[in-house]
Structures are given as C-alpha cells and as structure tokens.
C-alpha cells in the first residue's frame, strides 16, 4: 500500500550541519547493553532500525576516555583505535541503508564509579554520588577542565575515523557539561561558576573546540535536559534552560538540539513509564525551544502514532521525531508508515523492562519485540520468518502473551495453527493487568497480536474452548504447544518461607488473589496487600483499592515496596503515589499466620528480629541465633495475597504422562511455553513463545539453539575477521 499523503512531512529530508538526514525519524541515543564490547550485537541491533527506515540512529552514551566507565553496566567507548574499529562496523552497517550514525560523547563526571578502570573521575564540585553508589570525584581546576575538553576533541576525531555523522557533546541527565551548567552541582567561584554565562562556559568552550576540530565532517549535537525537574534548585525550561540554548545559538555552536528533561537519579521523568506518562509528556518543558534554536530540534515522547508525529512537527514543537523505546519495540516503524501499514506498528507499551534489564547490568530486552538484541547472536529478523519446510498443523492451547506470540510466529512460518483459549476473550492475564491503574497501554501486547493474527488466513482462534488432555489428544494436530499461563497462589505460598501462610485461604470470603480482585470479588474497607512478588501487581492493586476509598496497607518481605520497579524507573513516583494516597507500608516484614475472625488478624514480624550474632554452639533443630519473638497484629477486612505464582502445568504434565497415546492420535510432540513452563516476566514469556516457534523443527525446541557469543578466545583469532 502507498503512504497516506498526510504523513509526507515525516519523510522530508532535513539538513543537520554538514549532513542530510533522509527523513524525520531519529533514534536518539539509548543503551542496549552491547557497547563497544559486543560490536556484532551493537551493529546488528542498530542496523535493524536503519533497515526499518530510521533516518539517523545513535549509540548509547559513549565514554570518551577510560577516566569514565559504568561497569557493571555496559556503554559504548571511544577510547582507542580498537573502539574505532568496532564502532566503524556499526557506522558501516547503518550507512548501508542510507542512515546517519550518531555517537553520544559522554563524560559522566562525579556520577561515574569507574569500577573497572579505577580511574578517578573529575567533576564540577565535590559530592557523593547516590547513582554511582558512594563514588567520589576530584574537583576540576582549570588545567583539569582543559584536559577534559581535549578528551572530547580527541574522541570526536576518533568518532570521525569510525564514520560517525553526528557527534554529541551530551548534557542531559548526569554529565559533566550539565554538572557545570546546573546551579545544583556548580558551587564554583572561578570563571566557570556563579552566573549562567560562567556556568555555561565549560560546555560552550567544549562545543567550540569540538566544532573546530570535526565540524566540517560531522554534525555537532547537544542533548540538553532543558529542565531538571528540580524547581529552582536546578535548570528550569523557561529560565536558564532556554537561555543556554540562546547562548549556544548566538555562538553558532550547535547543529542539532536533542531536548529532553530531568536528571539521572530520576531519569524515569525522561523515559517515562506509561503508568505515569503518556505520549509527548515532555512538551510543556520542551515545546518553546525550537523558537530559540536556529538548528533543528527534536524531542522524545514515546511517539508511536504517526498522527501525533505530524501534529508535533506542524505545531512547531520539533523538526524531527526523536524516539528510543518506540524504535526498540518496532525497528520498522518508519517503513510501516511509509508503506501504509500503520496498523502493523508494534507499539511500545511503556513498561520499561528494556531499561530494567540494562539497569541490572544485562543487555536490553523488549516486551513487545522479542527480537530486540537477538539480531546478531540468534540471527533473527523482526519482519522475516523462515518458512517451515514441512508445515503441519499445530494446536496452541492458551491465548495469553506466550500463546499469542507462538501462534503468530508459527502462522507467519506457514503452519496451520489452531489457537484455543478457555476464556471468551484472548489475552490471558494481560486483560487484568491492563485494567490496573495507569497500565492500559500494556493492552497493546494483546491488540497488536490480535491484529496480526486476524491477517493470517492459516491461523484460527477459538475462544471459549478449554482444553483437556482428551480433547488435545483427539484434536487432530501434529504438534501441540501448551501455553496455559499461571495462577496466583491462594494459600500465601511464596519463596519467602517456602510454605503457605497459615490461615490464608482465598477460597473464603476474607482473602482474595489478584485474579479474584479483578474478577470482582467483594473486598472490605480495610485491606492488607501481602506482596511477596515485588514487582507491579501488589502496588498496583494497593493503588486500585485506595482509589476505591479503602484503607490500604501493603506488607512486603523486601526492603522497599515493589523493589523491581526501581529498575523500571517507576519506583520514585510509585512511592510518591503511596505517600499521597495514604497506603501504609510495612517493609522487611512477613506474616507468621493469619487468624480469620470478624476481622482477619495478621500476625506480622520483622524479618530481622533474630539476633545479629550467631550462636557459637549449634543445637540440633534450633536456629543458630537468638530467635526473635516480637510481632505485631494488623487487622483488616480482607487480605489480598500477591505472594507466589504457580505454573498452570497440569494439562502439560498429564499429556506427558499419556505420551504412549500420542502416536496413535498422530501427535508428534507436545511442548510447554511461557508461564505454564515457569512463571516469569511478560517479556520473557513472550520471548519463550516466539523462540519455540522460531526453532520449532529442532529435536527439542525447549532447548534453545546455540547463540553466537562475542568473546575473546584465548590463542585464537577473533571471528569474523575484518573484511569477511
Ligand atoms: Fe517499550 Fe516495554 Fe519494549 Fe521498553 S520493553 S521498548 S518500554 S515495550
């Protein structure tokens, strides 16, 4: 199909310094965990976006010198010629599709722990970094400043050697340029502190030096956190934020403005989770910048809808659409708009699992796009699927996230797929999740797959079709994939004590599992949410019930409620929400037992009530510490048990027990996928369904095929060799 003319403006070329970008789709710098250490992964991940139509694609933050490293998190580096060679591979891969390559040159200053290099970073002022866990830095004198500025110049030259078209002097979030600019982190009394002009001096001088050195060959970009969301303590968008843009513009130092907000400790204000922030949420802070900047301006805002993109260009907010997460969820977003296939866009759901994985020191993954970061090591392509040579019929039992994805990929590969769902609608537990406060966009997991499955003539969906072992065996399918999901434990069973909580029974009126809450079970006015899960479900239910006017407490064994949300960047605002809505938190606390009465009485104890000294003489059958006995009684009308999950694996296990009957019924194999194999993050369940469908013809698709590993092999040349 042809592109809708209303989107033409998105495909107009634009000049960025000495370079021309072919359209308005720009992947802003974002981490993927590959850095310069995994050049194959880095290049293939970014090149997939180039193939998908993005006009420019950038690295993540790229350290300009060993003086700055982020171990255990992996970022790009441009320290030496080896890095140049590795990054050149990425640039060449982008250029093959007519896509510009950008590098975000970065010196983190006082927010770098340097756990690998052990160098001491230099900074604008003296402070202890919370982000880098108690890291200290050396306060720059003028010699130090000039050395760091020269590091930018040298890294810029290496960027040109590598083939980059755009080089940033990054200043968003936490970097030395921002540290100098912000009154929060600049307490200097020399020519680099005090007035805005003085605080801007480090950045402006650096830009001038970089532009002089490489500006003819490479566009010079600035990523500016135009508002630190700190009020008068920091840079504010309508005050010194725009004034800095005017200063740099007057000097003609910037070819591209990449405008965002916030500082690094709360970078969820920039990479806003959909729970709190919808598309273009930064506009109130960013939309006035373009009027002051003579160079092109871009913003991010989790743009997935081309109508929104056209609107923000036509409104004068930006010249270019910036995107990180939308480009991860769908590397082919631009091409799909260009080809009139807008309904095929796989929209980001704003869950931030991508960020969470990186924050934990691992490569990025994506809930919506299971292929993200698998392009190189597994050789996957998000839009291309190997046709099955000998396609037969497959029964997929269960249309939750894993079942939907498995059916989609099997369908694309040419199998005759029957997707049978016990409920009246597809989606599994996502249908409950999307009704939790703020999580409606998570429903895109289902709506995208519904749209895609509807287009596949070889996939049938049967709702209201619960499967039993007998009905599976006699269905007539050649192969079977069981995707029957998980169930929340009704007895309080969890890993915390590896036992049920005595007295808890969600088959009675005073207790409820998350599924029962969402199914409408009556909940009393005073509620305790027992959260052994530690991610979004417990805290979301607490909010849901608080919004209904109930008095809510949440008990968790973890040191903070919803600890996993610290990685997804949701935690700070979730804590503000709990504070604002009066949700009482009991942390490092668990339940000894619950006594149901008129009110349920929960006997709770602090996990650290036992003595801190181990007893010297072990006694059989006794804890080798002074056993704590303190407890507290909490009363409630209802206890919600968000403790542990159990795989709904009964059907799979029964089918395995009846393996002797398979051949007679014409069944070659039965596999389990997703949460019914092991409950896990939604992204990982979807990945499981996807991978099994990709590797469906192997002897045992439950065992992944080997992946390419990017590593040094002692005494051997590293492959692939240059030029091959
Ligand atoms: Fe979007 Fe979630 Fe994928 Fe990140 S993991 S790109 S937030 S869908």
XYZ file of C-alpha atoms and ligand atoms in Angstrom:
732
model
C 0.000 0.000 0.000
C 1.061 3.564 -0.581
C 1.841 6.020 2.158
C -1.005 8.265 3.285
C -0.056 11.775 1.991
C -0.851 13.256 5.391
C 2.370 11.633 6.591
C 4.535 13.076 3.811
C 6.099 15.641 6.116
C 7.662 12.795 8.124
C 9.600 11.761 5.051
C 11.049 15.133 4.059
C 14.868 15.315 4.221
C 16.454 17.771 6.623
C 19.905 19.298 6.908
C 21.846 18.690 10.124
C 25.102 20.639 9.936
C 27.143 19.139 7.100
C 24.868 16.087 6.809
C 21.447 15.451 5.318
C 19.027 13.155 7.062
C 16.687 11.429 4.636
C 13.563 11.725 6.792
C 12.419 12.841 10.246
C 12.796 9.563 12.151
C 15.694 9.769 14.574
C 16.694 7.097 17.062
C 18.074 9.105 19.938
C 20.964 7.718 21.968
C 19.798 4.858 24.170
C 21.514 1.943 25.867
C 21.242 -1.620 24.635
C 23.942 -3.252 26.730
C 26.206 -4.035 23.754
C 28.574 -1.101 23.939
C 31.851 -1.446 22.087
C 32.486 -4.841 23.663
C 29.855 -6.639 21.582
C 30.309 -4.998 18.169
C 28.247 -7.614 16.361
C 25.259 -7.115 18.619
C 25.665 -3.352 18.589
C 25.814 -3.118 14.801
C 23.039 -5.608 14.093
C 20.669 -4.093 16.667
C 21.142 -0.569 15.334
C 21.229 -1.615 11.676
C 17.838 -3.275 12.013
C 16.425 0.161 12.673
C 18.286 1.556 9.678
C 16.768 -1.185 7.546
C 13.400 -0.309 9.066
C 13.633 3.246 7.746
C 15.096 5.349 10.569
C 16.966 8.333 9.138
C 19.522 8.508 11.938
C 20.480 6.021 14.609
C 22.764 6.746 17.549
C 24.834 4.799 20.004
C 24.107 4.905 23.680
C 26.201 7.172 25.880
C 29.764 6.656 24.729
C 32.607 7.185 27.174
C 35.291 9.421 25.722
C 38.122 8.261 27.988
C 38.942 5.467 30.484
C 38.505 8.122 33.132
C 34.771 7.368 32.824
C 33.321 3.881 32.953
C 29.986 2.477 34.054
C 30.803 -1.104 34.960
C 28.770 -3.265 35.573
C 26.509 -1.517 33.054
C 27.818 -1.615 29.517
C 28.110 1.553 27.468
C 29.954 2.334 24.261
C 33.526 3.582 24.431
C 35.719 5.576 22.069
C 38.961 5.224 23.945
C 41.310 3.876 21.303
C 41.707 2.519 17.806
C 40.156 -0.802 18.767
C 36.966 1.035 19.685
C 37.163 2.927 16.406
C 37.241 -0.380 14.522
C 34.324 -1.795 16.466
C 32.199 1.321 16.160
C 33.042 1.601 12.470
C 31.263 -1.690 11.980
C 28.108 -0.112 13.359
C 28.512 3.024 11.222
C 29.090 0.978 8.064
C 26.030 -1.124 8.849
C 23.875 1.994 9.170
C 25.301 3.680 6.091
C 24.390 0.631 4.017
C 20.765 1.714 4.461
C 21.354 5.434 3.942
C 21.044 6.082 7.663
C 23.173 8.585 9.573
C 25.187 7.357 12.533
C 25.345 9.360 15.754
C 27.546 8.998 18.813
C 26.725 10.419 22.209
C 30.106 11.502 23.550
C 29.876 11.313 27.298
C 31.914 12.181 30.343
C 29.881 11.316 33.440
C 31.955 13.282 35.927
C 31.015 12.754 39.541
C 28.359 10.163 38.726
C 30.836 7.529 37.483
C 32.020 4.838 39.851
C 34.737 3.571 37.462
C 34.570 0.106 38.984
C 36.579 -1.332 36.097
C 39.221 1.250 35.210
C 39.628 2.522 38.797
C 40.425 5.995 37.455
C 39.127 8.922 39.434
C 36.568 10.973 37.529
C 36.729 14.725 37.666
C 33.749 16.928 38.416
C 32.483 20.462 38.731
C 32.103 20.266 42.506
C 32.501 17.808 45.358
C 29.687 15.421 46.185
C 28.983 11.759 46.816
C 27.070 10.057 44.062
C 23.959 8.112 45.049
C 23.646 6.836 41.494
C 27.196 5.507 41.408
C 26.929 4.181 44.972
C 29.102 6.403 47.112
C 31.581 7.372 44.385
C 33.651 10.475 44.943
C 35.385 12.563 42.312
C 38.166 15.108 42.017
C 37.097 18.735 41.649
C 38.458 20.243 38.433
C 40.835 23.143 38.397
C 41.332 24.963 35.097
C 44.040 22.539 33.944
C 41.640 19.655 34.557
C 38.913 21.427 32.611
C 41.169 21.877 29.611
C 42.265 18.241 29.757
C 38.655 17.033 29.749
C 37.765 19.377 26.901
C 40.683 17.955 24.953
C 39.353 14.452 25.658
C 36.160 15.471 23.861
C 38.193 16.718 20.904
C 40.245 13.524 20.662
C 37.150 11.359 20.993
C 35.471 13.489 18.331
C 38.359 12.786 15.953
C 38.038 9.073 16.663
C 34.285 9.385 16.019
C 35.032 10.800 12.570
C 37.517 7.979 11.919
C 34.815 5.495 12.858
C 32.451 7.081 10.352
C 30.004 8.868 12.617
C 27.938 11.643 11.048
C 26.708 13.231 14.272
C 28.730 13.689 17.464
C 27.105 14.815 20.687
C 28.549 16.803 23.496
C 25.964 15.300 25.758
C 24.445 17.295 28.558
C 21.274 15.591 29.545
C 20.855 13.773 32.774
C 24.129 13.488 34.578
C 27.202 14.511 32.633
C 29.961 16.946 33.346
C 28.574 19.552 30.943
C 25.304 19.574 32.879
C 27.111 19.500 36.198
C 28.832 22.727 35.260
C 25.641 24.296 33.924
C 23.369 23.459 36.826
C 23.429 25.610 39.962
C 22.816 22.406 41.914
C 26.199 20.906 41.066
C 28.236 24.002 40.361
C 29.292 25.835 43.506
C 32.455 27.267 41.967
C 33.724 30.776 42.477
C 36.084 30.866 39.474
C 35.287 31.758 35.870
C 33.323 28.513 35.481
C 30.888 29.158 38.346
C 28.389 31.734 39.502
C 26.473 33.439 36.678
C 24.789 31.447 33.900
C 27.434 32.678 31.462
C 30.159 31.303 33.717
C 28.371 28.002 34.383
C 27.772 27.603 30.629
C 31.428 28.290 29.850
C 32.659 24.685 30.147
C 30.029 23.412 27.725
C 30.301 26.277 25.222
C 34.091 26.106 25.112
C 33.937 22.349 24.622
C 31.425 22.705 21.803
C 33.598 25.291 20.126
C 36.679 23.078 20.356
C 34.840 20.023 19.025
C 33.203 22.000 16.231
C 36.531 23.466 15.201
C 38.140 20.038 15.163
C 35.465 17.994 13.371
C 32.585 20.320 12.453
C 33.252 20.192 8.714
C 32.885 16.429 8.621
C 30.441 15.761 11.413
C 27.365 17.488 12.807
C 27.729 18.576 16.414
C 24.701 17.852 18.568
C 23.682 18.729 22.087
C 21.361 16.696 24.225
C 20.090 19.143 26.777
C 17.984 18.349 29.820
C 16.242 21.662 29.496
C 14.523 21.186 32.838
C 15.953 19.077 35.615
C 12.518 18.808 37.325
C 14.127 20.138 40.473
C 12.442 23.536 40.529
C 14.631 26.493 41.378
C 17.437 24.191 42.585
C 18.245 23.173 39.016
C 17.935 24.217 35.393
C 14.369 25.220 34.507
C 12.990 25.143 30.994
C 11.673 28.694 30.808
C 14.611 30.210 32.673
C 18.178 29.062 32.266
C 17.201 26.140 30.026
C 16.178 28.316 27.119
C 18.822 30.903 27.994
C 21.523 28.279 27.462
C 20.032 27.459 24.070
C 20.198 31.146 23.182
C 23.820 31.431 24.295
C 24.919 28.453 22.210
C 22.803 29.574 19.266
C 24.336 33.050 19.316
C 27.753 31.431 19.030
C 26.583 29.110 16.218
C 27.926 26.075 18.034
C 25.132 23.523 17.661
C 23.875 21.710 14.543
C 21.160 19.707 16.297
C 19.283 20.136 19.568
C 18.070 16.952 21.238
C 15.909 18.326 24.033
C 14.712 16.311 26.998
C 14.284 16.715 30.764
C 15.331 15.525 34.250
C 18.482 14.310 35.939
C 19.909 10.827 36.164
C 18.678 9.853 39.617
C 15.119 10.101 38.309
C 15.523 9.508 34.614
C 12.051 7.962 34.578
C 10.910 11.565 34.174
C 12.508 11.364 30.719
C 11.990 7.694 29.819
C 8.545 7.985 31.368
C 6.774 4.709 32.104
C 3.268 4.625 30.620
C 1.918 4.134 34.127
C 2.627 7.806 34.752
C 3.326 9.452 31.415
C 1.607 9.299 28.051
C 2.990 10.242 24.627
C 4.598 13.696 24.378
C 4.544 14.211 28.136
C 7.637 16.419 27.987
C 6.030 19.000 25.699
C 5.273 21.569 28.445
C 9.020 21.744 29.110
C 10.366 21.424 25.573
C 7.980 22.951 23.046
C 9.266 26.535 23.302
C 12.878 25.649 22.487
C 12.549 25.458 18.734
C 11.675 29.151 18.556
C 15.069 29.987 20.099
C 17.210 27.429 18.313
C 18.290 28.102 14.760
C 19.322 24.473 14.286
C 16.860 21.558 14.009
C 15.224 20.431 17.246
C 13.978 17.029 18.286
C 12.203 15.684 21.364
C 11.377 12.230 22.573
C 7.945 11.378 23.949
C 7.311 7.693 23.228
C 5.742 8.553 19.903
C 4.169 5.535 18.218
C 1.291 7.188 16.399
C 2.128 8.928 13.103
C -0.724 11.402 13.547
C 0.885 12.586 16.792
C 4.218 12.859 14.977
C 2.757 15.025 12.231
C 1.000 17.187 14.827
C 4.156 17.961 16.790
C 6.043 18.919 13.658
C 3.205 21.059 12.339
C 2.722 22.712 15.726
C 6.301 23.967 15.638
C 7.393 21.897 18.619
C 10.065 19.981 16.701
C 11.609 19.421 13.304
C 12.467 15.787 13.910
C 10.783 12.925 15.781
C 13.086 11.523 18.440
C 12.471 8.013 19.676
C 14.195 5.397 21.768
C 11.672 2.861 23.062
C 9.327 3.054 20.043
C 12.314 2.146 17.865
C 13.096 -0.829 20.086
C 9.529 -2.110 20.085
C 9.318 -1.673 16.323
C 12.510 -1.080 14.325
C 10.332 -0.939 11.197
C 8.021 1.815 12.409
C 9.061 4.332 9.683
C 8.762 1.814 6.862
C 5.340 0.716 8.080
C 4.124 4.309 7.930
C 5.743 4.725 4.529
C 4.102 1.577 3.205
C 0.638 2.435 4.503
C 0.777 -0.309 7.119
C 0.143 1.773 10.212
C -1.921 -0.989 11.822
C 1.155 -3.230 11.715
C 3.133 -0.951 14.039
C 4.131 -2.818 17.173
C 3.644 -0.048 19.681
C 5.802 0.300 22.766
C 3.758 -0.282 25.927
C 5.936 1.891 28.172
C 6.710 -0.916 30.635
C 10.446 -0.059 30.770
C 11.537 -3.664 31.001
C 14.125 -2.718 28.369
C 15.637 -0.230 30.786
C 15.253 -2.569 33.751
C 17.378 -5.208 32.086
C 20.126 -2.702 31.324
C 19.943 -1.243 34.822
C 20.579 -4.756 36.113
C 23.771 -4.879 34.029
C 22.402 -7.072 31.239
C 21.621 -6.484 27.560
C 18.285 -4.874 26.772
C 15.178 -6.959 26.108
C 11.743 -5.788 24.977
C 8.259 -6.961 25.959
C 6.766 -6.164 22.579
C 9.720 -7.074 20.382
C 11.287 -10.423 21.343
C 13.820 -9.983 18.553
C 15.448 -6.920 20.170
C 19.144 -7.662 20.754
C 18.770 -11.110 19.171
C 19.537 -9.895 15.637
C 23.194 -10.859 15.752
C 23.502 -13.675 18.237
C 20.439 -15.629 17.052
C 20.281 -14.199 13.539
C 16.648 -13.154 13.950
C 14.842 -10.503 11.942
C 11.650 -8.972 13.347
C 9.872 -8.953 9.993
C 11.268 -12.046 8.313
C 10.478 -15.626 9.220
C 11.854 -18.765 7.702
C 9.080 -20.726 6.058
C 8.659 -24.186 7.535
C 9.696 -26.833 5.002
C 7.239 -29.359 6.236
C 4.475 -27.345 7.834
C 1.735 -29.274 9.531
C -0.959 -28.410 11.996
C -0.255 -27.046 15.462
C -2.620 -26.712 18.373
C -1.673 -23.862 20.708
C -3.631 -24.180 23.946
C -3.924 -20.834 25.700
C -4.055 -17.329 24.206
C -2.113 -15.383 26.800
C 1.059 -13.476 25.856
C 3.158 -16.572 25.093
C 0.387 -18.406 23.243
C -0.463 -15.374 21.121
C 3.159 -14.849 20.163
C 3.772 -18.518 19.496
C 0.688 -18.692 17.261
C 1.711 -15.510 15.441
C 5.188 -16.768 14.610
C 4.026 -20.266 13.701
C 1.388 -18.694 11.473
C 3.959 -16.474 9.767
C 6.103 -19.546 9.210
C 3.295 -21.258 7.342
C 1.902 -23.656 9.905
C -1.796 -24.402 10.113
C -2.403 -23.036 13.618
C -5.368 -23.520 15.904
C -5.238 -21.244 18.940
C -7.689 -22.428 21.588
C -8.491 -20.226 24.572
C -10.598 -21.296 27.541
C -11.973 -17.796 28.177
C -14.312 -15.801 25.998
C -11.511 -13.394 25.035
C -7.844 -13.736 24.198
C -5.083 -12.107 26.234
C -4.827 -14.191 29.393
C -3.730 -12.271 32.469
C -2.906 -9.171 30.401
C -6.639 -8.451 30.357
C -6.441 -7.952 34.125
C -3.116 -6.119 34.046
C -4.365 -3.506 31.564
C -7.160 -2.563 33.987
C -4.730 -1.727 36.792
C -4.101 1.992 37.387
C -2.089 3.524 34.561
C -1.429 0.268 32.728
C -3.966 0.470 29.902
C -1.205 0.711 27.287
C 0.005 -2.732 28.306
C -3.069 -3.963 26.456
C -1.112 -3.321 23.256
C 0.522 -6.699 23.888
C -2.832 -8.228 23.017
C -4.203 -5.761 20.471
C -1.073 -5.908 18.288
C -1.161 -9.700 18.207
C -4.903 -9.810 17.648
C -4.471 -7.573 14.578
C -1.641 -9.671 13.227
C -3.391 -12.989 13.839
C -6.534 -11.696 12.146
C -4.454 -11.177 8.993
C -3.199 -14.745 8.926
C -5.554 -16.985 6.993
C -3.809 -20.071 8.337
C -4.489 -19.227 11.997
C -7.837 -19.981 13.603
C -8.703 -18.585 17.029
C -11.247 -20.459 19.107
C -12.358 -18.768 22.312
C -14.492 -20.493 24.977
C -12.502 -23.613 24.157
C -10.959 -25.061 27.311
C -8.694 -27.969 26.513
C -8.399 -31.229 28.414
C -5.879 -33.981 27.818
C -8.564 -35.948 25.990
C -9.550 -33.047 23.748
C -5.908 -32.267 22.944
C -5.162 -35.881 22.091
C -8.132 -36.175 19.750
C -7.860 -32.669 18.240
C -6.042 -33.840 15.156
C -2.972 -31.602 15.441
C 0.509 -32.801 14.524
C 2.154 -30.818 17.306
C 0.892 -29.133 20.443
C 2.142 -26.147 22.411
C 0.625 -25.679 25.851
C 0.531 -22.029 26.962
C -1.882 -22.164 29.859
C -0.222 -19.490 31.967
C -0.055 -19.244 35.740
C -2.290 -18.842 38.773
C -1.636 -16.749 41.880
C -1.309 -18.957 44.925
C -4.425 -18.912 47.089
C -2.737 -20.068 50.293
C 0.007 -17.461 50.620
C 2.691 -19.848 49.374
C 5.825 -17.988 48.303
C 9.578 -18.201 48.243
C 9.796 -16.056 51.381
C 9.218 -19.025 53.696
C 8.766 -21.717 51.024
C 5.466 -22.512 52.725
C 1.864 -21.323 52.719
C 0.941 -18.672 55.275
C -1.048 -20.468 57.972
C -4.672 -19.313 57.958
C -4.656 -17.889 54.415
C -7.307 -19.376 52.135
C -8.513 -17.382 49.148
C -11.423 -19.748 48.644
C -13.001 -17.976 51.629
C -14.558 -14.523 51.702
C -11.861 -12.690 53.658
C -8.995 -13.402 51.278
C -8.503 -12.716 47.592
C -5.888 -13.364 44.945
C -5.172 -10.712 42.277
C -7.278 -12.679 39.787
C -10.203 -12.692 42.201
C -9.912 -8.966 42.861
C -10.005 -8.266 39.136
C -12.909 -10.699 38.700
C -14.927 -8.594 41.137
C -14.695 -10.485 44.427
C -16.054 -8.330 47.230
C -13.265 -6.560 49.115
C -13.772 -4.996 52.562
C -12.948 -1.434 53.576
C -9.730 -2.265 55.397
C -7.292 -4.149 53.206
C -3.827 -5.638 53.611
C -1.954 -6.452 50.405
C 0.671 -9.126 51.083
C 3.321 -8.676 48.408
C 5.903 -11.398 48.008
C 6.160 -10.711 44.281
C 7.931 -7.375 44.474
C 7.010 -6.059 41.048
C 3.922 -4.208 39.834
C 0.962 -6.347 40.886
C 0.953 -5.724 44.639
C 1.479 -1.984 44.488
C -0.985 -1.628 41.589
C -3.727 -3.447 43.498
C -2.978 -1.308 46.540
C -3.497 1.787 44.395
C -6.630 0.389 42.772
C -8.205 -0.281 46.167
C -7.043 3.025 47.669
C -8.715 4.766 44.730
C -11.936 2.997 45.737
C -11.691 4.713 49.113
C -10.366 1.731 51.021
C -7.820 1.909 53.809
C -4.855 0.004 52.391
C -1.654 -1.370 53.899
C 0.984 -3.273 51.993
C 3.288 -5.820 53.605
C 6.423 -6.985 51.811
C 9.463 -9.010 52.756
C 11.594 -6.694 50.617
C 13.280 -3.552 51.958
C 11.043 -1.427 49.735
C 7.644 -1.938 48.135
C 7.767 -3.028 44.503
C 11.548 -3.200 44.524
C 11.686 -4.336 40.885
C 10.157 -1.007 39.874
C 13.401 0.691 40.845
C 14.843 -0.835 37.682
C 11.850 0.134 35.541
C 12.145 3.730 36.815
C 8.598 3.590 38.192
C 9.657 3.473 41.842
C 10.055 7.168 42.710
C 6.572 8.115 41.562
C 5.076 4.908 42.965
C 6.469 5.924 46.357
C 5.044 9.411 45.920
C 1.716 7.823 44.959
C 1.666 5.610 48.059
C 2.522 8.568 50.250
C -0.140 10.737 48.654
C -2.841 8.083 48.763
C -2.116 7.065 52.336
C -1.024 3.496 51.602
C 0.778 2.285 54.722
C 3.959 0.311 54.035
C 5.426 -2.493 56.134
C 8.775 -3.424 54.629
C 11.155 -6.281 55.568
C 8.041 -7.755 57.130
C 6.220 -11.029 56.675
C 3.296 -12.942 58.125
C 3.594 -15.699 60.693
C -0.060 -16.565 60.460
C -3.479 -15.077 59.866
C -6.421 -15.633 62.163
C -9.744 -15.167 60.412
C -12.432 -13.755 62.694
C -14.892 -10.926 62.207
C -11.758 -9.146 61.120
C -8.746 -11.027 59.790
C -5.822 -10.626 62.147
C -2.409 -10.877 60.550
C 0.482 -11.635 62.876
C 3.414 -9.870 61.200
C 7.061 -9.862 62.116
C 10.183 -8.015 61.059
C 12.462 -10.278 59.048
C 15.480 -9.112 61.050
C 14.079 -9.708 64.530
C 16.534 -12.556 65.227
C 19.822 -11.838 66.985
C 22.623 -10.453 64.844
C 25.270 -12.705 66.432
C 25.387 -16.390 65.538
C 25.398 -18.743 68.497
C 28.738 -20.428 68.991
C 27.410 -23.902 69.739
C 24.939 -25.214 67.151
C 21.984 -27.068 68.709
C 20.147 -29.634 66.641
C 16.779 -28.364 65.493
C 17.392 -24.777 66.626
C 18.180 -21.572 64.792
C 21.827 -20.675 65.456
C 20.821 -17.162 66.542
C 18.788 -15.716 69.376
C 15.319 -16.270 67.907
C 13.235 -13.114 67.778
C 9.670 -13.365 69.020
C 8.336 -9.844 68.536
C 5.268 -9.484 66.337
C 2.511 -7.061 65.611
C -1.146 -7.728 64.864
C -2.612 -5.981 61.823
C -6.370 -6.127 61.376
C -8.252 -5.965 58.103
C -11.499 -6.944 56.457
C -9.694 -8.523 53.520
C -6.196 -9.759 52.799
C -5.017 -9.754 49.178
C -2.380 -12.411 48.607
C 0.163 -11.411 45.965
C 2.601 -13.974 47.221
C 3.710 -16.521 44.657
C 2.609 -17.817 41.272
C 2.227 -21.412 40.172
C 2.504 -22.678 36.628
C -0.754 -23.981 35.186
C 1.089 -27.057 34.021
C -1.500 -29.714 34.851
C -2.543 -30.186 31.223
C 1.050 -30.395 30.016
C 2.056 -32.880 32.698
C -0.987 -35.084 32.046
C -0.206 -35.120 28.344
C 3.369 -36.136 29.126
C 2.102 -38.940 31.313
C -0.006 -40.125 28.381
C 2.862 -39.936 25.903
C 2.156 -43.531 24.899
C -1.107 -42.372 23.287
C 0.435 -39.626 21.124
C 1.457 -41.741 18.182
C -1.936 -43.354 17.807
C -3.514 -39.885 17.749
C -0.963 -38.595 15.231
C 0.758 -36.262 17.695
C 4.488 -35.866 17.157
C 5.324 -33.604 20.070
C 3.904 -31.585 22.948
C 5.741 -28.596 24.380
C 5.073 -26.116 27.172
C 5.830 -22.434 26.656
C 5.620 -19.233 28.653
C 4.323 -19.021 32.200
C 2.952 -22.562 32.229
C 6.554 -23.769 31.888
C 7.769 -21.278 34.504
C 6.007 -18.041 35.557
C 8.172 -15.061 34.678
C 8.222 -11.514 33.324
C 5.792 -10.966 30.485
C 8.679 -10.082 28.168
C 10.328 -13.414 28.870
C 7.098 -15.374 28.441
C 6.529 -13.742 25.049
C 10.144 -14.416 24.113
C 9.676 -18.078 25.021
C 6.632 -18.426 22.773
C 8.498 -16.649 19.973
C 11.707 -18.666 20.286
C 9.977 -22.016 20.382
C 8.042 -21.114 17.236
C 11.263 -19.969 15.502
C 13.054 -23.203 16.428
C 10.029 -25.452 16.074
C 11.655 -28.094 13.865
C 14.621 -28.814 16.108
C 14.790 -32.072 18.016
C 13.695 -30.331 21.188
C 12.655 -26.691 20.792
C 12.526 -26.315 24.570
C 16.330 -26.293 24.412
C 17.444 -23.093 22.655
C 19.771 -23.388 19.705
C 23.309 -22.202 20.449
C 23.871 -18.446 20.128
C 26.842 -16.568 18.782
C 28.874 -15.355 21.709
C 31.064 -12.280 21.385
C 34.125 -13.132 23.407
C 37.858 -13.390 23.210
C 39.026 -16.951 22.663
C 42.467 -17.471 24.027
C 45.092 -18.165 21.421
C 42.649 -17.866 18.525
C 41.763 -15.132 16.112
C 38.519 -13.460 16.890
C 35.934 -14.158 14.213
C 34.589 -12.814 11.990
C 37.812 -11.350 10.687
C 37.884 -7.872 9.245
C 36.831 -7.795 5.643
C 34.914 -11.051 5.787
Fe 8.607 -0.290 25.158
Fe 8.466 -2.062 27.132
Fe 9.718 -2.659 24.822
Fe 10.807 -0.943 26.501
S 10.412 -3.109 26.893
S 10.616 -0.708 24.297
S 9.041 0.113 27.290
S 7.562 -2.268 25.103
